[in-house]
mmCIF file of C-alpha atoms in Angstrom:
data_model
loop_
_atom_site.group_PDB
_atom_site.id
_atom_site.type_symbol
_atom_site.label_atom_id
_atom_site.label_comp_id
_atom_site.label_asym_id
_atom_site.label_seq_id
_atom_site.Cartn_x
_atom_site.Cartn_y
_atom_site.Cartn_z
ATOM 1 C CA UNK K 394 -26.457 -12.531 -14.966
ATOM 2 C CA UNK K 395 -24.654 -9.963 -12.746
ATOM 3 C CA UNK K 396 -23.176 -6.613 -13.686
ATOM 4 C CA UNK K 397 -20.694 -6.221 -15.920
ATOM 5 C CA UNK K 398 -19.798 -2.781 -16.336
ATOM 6 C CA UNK K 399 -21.083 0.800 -16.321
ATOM 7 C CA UNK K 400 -23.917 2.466 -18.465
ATOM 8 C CA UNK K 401 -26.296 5.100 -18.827
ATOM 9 C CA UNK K 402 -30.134 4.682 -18.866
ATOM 10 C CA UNK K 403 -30.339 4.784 -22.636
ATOM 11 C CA UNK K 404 -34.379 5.598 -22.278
ATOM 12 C CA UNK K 405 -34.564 7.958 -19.396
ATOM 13 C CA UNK K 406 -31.497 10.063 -21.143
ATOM 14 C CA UNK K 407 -33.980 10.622 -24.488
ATOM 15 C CA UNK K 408 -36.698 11.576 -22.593
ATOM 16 C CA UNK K 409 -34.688 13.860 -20.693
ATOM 17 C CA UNK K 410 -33.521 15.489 -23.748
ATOM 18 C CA UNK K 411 -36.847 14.858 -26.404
ATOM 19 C CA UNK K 412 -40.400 15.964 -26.382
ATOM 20 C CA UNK K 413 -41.553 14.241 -22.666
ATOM 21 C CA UNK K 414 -38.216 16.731 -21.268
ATOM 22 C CA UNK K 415 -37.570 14.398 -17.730
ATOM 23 C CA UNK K 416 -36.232 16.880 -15.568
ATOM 24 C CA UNK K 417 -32.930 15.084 -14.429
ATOM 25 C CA UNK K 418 -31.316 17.527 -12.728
ATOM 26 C CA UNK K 419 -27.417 16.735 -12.577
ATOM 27 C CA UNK K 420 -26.955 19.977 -10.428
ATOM 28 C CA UNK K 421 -28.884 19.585 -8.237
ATOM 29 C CA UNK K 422 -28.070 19.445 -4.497
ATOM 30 C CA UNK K 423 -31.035 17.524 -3.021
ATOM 31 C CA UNK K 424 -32.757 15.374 -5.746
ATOM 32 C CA UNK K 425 -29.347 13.366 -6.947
ATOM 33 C CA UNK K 426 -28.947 10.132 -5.040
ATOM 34 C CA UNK K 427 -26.867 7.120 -5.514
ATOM 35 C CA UNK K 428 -27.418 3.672 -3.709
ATOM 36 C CA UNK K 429 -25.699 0.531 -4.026
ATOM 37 C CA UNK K 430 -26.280 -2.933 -5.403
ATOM 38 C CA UNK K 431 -25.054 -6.048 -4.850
ATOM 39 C CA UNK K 432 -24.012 -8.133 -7.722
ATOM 40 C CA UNK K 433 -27.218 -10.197 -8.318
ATOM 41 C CA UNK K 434 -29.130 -7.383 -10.637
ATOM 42 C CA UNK K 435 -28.732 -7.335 -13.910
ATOM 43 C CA UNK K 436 -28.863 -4.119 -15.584
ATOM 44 C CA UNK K 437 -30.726 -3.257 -18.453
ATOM 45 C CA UNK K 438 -29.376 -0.039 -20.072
ATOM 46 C CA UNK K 439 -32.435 -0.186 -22.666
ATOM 47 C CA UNK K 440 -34.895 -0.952 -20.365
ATOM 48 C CA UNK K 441 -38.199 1.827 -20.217
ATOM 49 C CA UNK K 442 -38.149 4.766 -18.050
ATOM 50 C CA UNK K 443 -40.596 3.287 -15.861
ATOM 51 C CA UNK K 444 -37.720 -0.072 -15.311
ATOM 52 C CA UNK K 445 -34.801 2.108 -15.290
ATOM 53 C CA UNK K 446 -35.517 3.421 -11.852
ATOM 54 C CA UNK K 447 -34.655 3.162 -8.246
ATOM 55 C CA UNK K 448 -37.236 0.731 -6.768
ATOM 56 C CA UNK K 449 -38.345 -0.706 -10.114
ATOM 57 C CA UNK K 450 -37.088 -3.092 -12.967
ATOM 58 C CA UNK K 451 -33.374 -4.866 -11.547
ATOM 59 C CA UNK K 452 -33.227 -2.276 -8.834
ATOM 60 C CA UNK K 453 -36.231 -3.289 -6.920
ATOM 61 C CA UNK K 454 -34.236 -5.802 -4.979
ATOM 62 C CA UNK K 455 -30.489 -6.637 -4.685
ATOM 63 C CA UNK K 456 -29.845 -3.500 -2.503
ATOM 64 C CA UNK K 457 -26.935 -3.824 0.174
ATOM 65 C CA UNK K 458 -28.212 -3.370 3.594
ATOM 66 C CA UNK K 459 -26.680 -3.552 7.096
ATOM 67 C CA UNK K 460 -25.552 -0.829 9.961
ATOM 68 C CA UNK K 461 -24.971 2.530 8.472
ATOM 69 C CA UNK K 462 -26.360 2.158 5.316
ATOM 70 C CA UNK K 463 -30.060 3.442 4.683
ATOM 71 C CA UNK K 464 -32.407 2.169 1.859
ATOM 72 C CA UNK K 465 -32.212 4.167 -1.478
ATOM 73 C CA UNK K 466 -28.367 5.802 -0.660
ATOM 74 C CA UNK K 467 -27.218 9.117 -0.332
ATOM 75 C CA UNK K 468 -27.658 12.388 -1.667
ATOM 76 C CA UNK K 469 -24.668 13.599 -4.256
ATOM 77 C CA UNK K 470 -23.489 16.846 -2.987
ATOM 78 C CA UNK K 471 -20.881 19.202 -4.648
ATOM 79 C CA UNK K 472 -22.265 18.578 -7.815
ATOM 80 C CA UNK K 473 -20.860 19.703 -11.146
ATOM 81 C CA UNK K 474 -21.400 19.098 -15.055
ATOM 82 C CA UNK K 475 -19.353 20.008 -17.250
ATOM 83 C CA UNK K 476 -18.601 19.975 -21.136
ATOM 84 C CA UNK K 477 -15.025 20.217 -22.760
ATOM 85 C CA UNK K 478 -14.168 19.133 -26.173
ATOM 86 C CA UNK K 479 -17.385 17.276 -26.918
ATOM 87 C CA UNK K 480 -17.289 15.465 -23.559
ATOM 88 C CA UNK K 481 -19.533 16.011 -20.976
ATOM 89 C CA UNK K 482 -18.370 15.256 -17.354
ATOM 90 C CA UNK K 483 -20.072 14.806 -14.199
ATOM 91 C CA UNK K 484 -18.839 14.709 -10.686
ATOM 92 C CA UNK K 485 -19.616 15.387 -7.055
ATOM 93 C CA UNK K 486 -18.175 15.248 -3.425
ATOM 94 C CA UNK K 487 -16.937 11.497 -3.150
ATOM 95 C CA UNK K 488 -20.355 9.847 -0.866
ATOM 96 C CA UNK K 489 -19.099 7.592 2.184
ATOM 97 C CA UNK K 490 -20.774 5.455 4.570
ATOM 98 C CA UNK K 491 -19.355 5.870 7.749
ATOM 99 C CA UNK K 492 -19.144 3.035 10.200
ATOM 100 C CA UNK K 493 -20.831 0.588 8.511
ATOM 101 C CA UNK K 494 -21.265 -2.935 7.673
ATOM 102 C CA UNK K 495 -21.549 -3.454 4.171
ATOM 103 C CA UNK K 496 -21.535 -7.299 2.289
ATOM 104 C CA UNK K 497 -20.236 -7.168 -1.320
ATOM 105 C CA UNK K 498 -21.795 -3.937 -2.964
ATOM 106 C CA UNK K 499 -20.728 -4.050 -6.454
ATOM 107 C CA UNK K 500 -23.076 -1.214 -8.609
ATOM 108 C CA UNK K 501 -23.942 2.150 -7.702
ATOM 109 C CA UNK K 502 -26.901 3.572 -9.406
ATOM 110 C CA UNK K 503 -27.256 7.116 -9.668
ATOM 111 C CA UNK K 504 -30.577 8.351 -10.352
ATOM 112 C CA UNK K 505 -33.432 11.399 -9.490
ATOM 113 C CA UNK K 506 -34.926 10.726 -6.236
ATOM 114 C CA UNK K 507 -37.748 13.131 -6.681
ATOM 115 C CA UNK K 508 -38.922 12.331 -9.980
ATOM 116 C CA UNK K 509 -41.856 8.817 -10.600
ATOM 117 C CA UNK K 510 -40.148 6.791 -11.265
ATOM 118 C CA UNK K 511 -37.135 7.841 -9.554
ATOM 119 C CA UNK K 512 -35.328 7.928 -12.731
ATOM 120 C CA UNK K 513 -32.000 6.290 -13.208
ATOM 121 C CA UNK K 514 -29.527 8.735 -14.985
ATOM 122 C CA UNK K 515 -26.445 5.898 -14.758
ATOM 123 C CA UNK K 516 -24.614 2.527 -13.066
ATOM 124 C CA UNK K 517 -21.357 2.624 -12.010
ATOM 125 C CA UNK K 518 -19.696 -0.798 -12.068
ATOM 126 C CA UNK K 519 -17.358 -0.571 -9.351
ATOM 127 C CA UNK K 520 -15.590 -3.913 -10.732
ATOM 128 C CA UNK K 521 -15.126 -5.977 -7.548
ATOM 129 C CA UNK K 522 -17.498 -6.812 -4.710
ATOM 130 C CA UNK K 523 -16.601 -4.432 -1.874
ATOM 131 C CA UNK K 524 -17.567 -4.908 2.167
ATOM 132 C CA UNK K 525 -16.988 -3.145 5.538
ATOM 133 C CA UNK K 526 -17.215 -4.136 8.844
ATOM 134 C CA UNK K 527 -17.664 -1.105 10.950
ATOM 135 C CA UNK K 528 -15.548 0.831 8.362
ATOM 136 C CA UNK K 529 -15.916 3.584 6.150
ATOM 137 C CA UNK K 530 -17.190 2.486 2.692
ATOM 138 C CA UNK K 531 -15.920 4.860 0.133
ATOM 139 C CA UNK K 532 -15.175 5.048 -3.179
ATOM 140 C CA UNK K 533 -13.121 7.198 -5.534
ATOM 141 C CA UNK K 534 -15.179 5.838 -9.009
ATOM 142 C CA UNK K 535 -18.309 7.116 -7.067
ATOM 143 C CA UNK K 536 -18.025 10.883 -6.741
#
């Protein structure tokens, strides 16, 4: 399987919001992270809160590696959320990796680096593989 589109962590959303109250903090300017996946995972958008993490479940391998890119991502700065009309938004400053060499990242996960697990929150498809070579990876659908 590979990815084939974007999703949130059904599990890890519920027990942000029901009785267990994961403290996901979509403000927050330290504890957000996102890191990016090659296309060999396969994401499972039902899977438990302890397999819907960074470092566990699909997203214990398939991580990109190579010059300028360090294991588990960056931080999300600049971070907003929003609601408007019964849609919730959320954004932050557009993450880059700056000369690097990167082979054919094609998911971003986005998840709570402080929390154990570090809970997923969502995957970002980003449709096609992308790579640099000594180039600045960035990507509009990320931020």
């Amino acid at each position: 399987m590979a990815i084939s589109g974007s999703g949130i962590f059904v599990n890890n959303i519920i027990a942000a919001l029901g009785t267990t109250n994961l403290d996901i903090d979509l403000e927050s300017e330290t504890e957000i992270k996102v890191a990016l996946f090659q296309n060999s995972i396969t994401p499972d958008y039902n899977a438990s809160t302890a397999n819907a993490a960074y470092g566990a479940g699909a997203y214990a391998s398939g991580e990109v590696s190579g010059t300028g890119y360090t294991a588990g991502g960056l931080v999300l700065t600049t971070t907003t959320l929003t609601g408007s009309s019964g849609v919730m938004t959320f954004d932050s400053a557009d993450p880059s990796w700056a000369s690097s060499t990167i082979t054919n990242a094609r998911g971003a996960l986005i998840y709570n680096n402080v929390l154990n697990p570090k809970s997923g929150v969502l995957l970002v498809d980003l449709v096609s593989d992308y790579s640099t070579s000594n180039g600045t990876f960035p990507d509009h659908r990320l931020g």
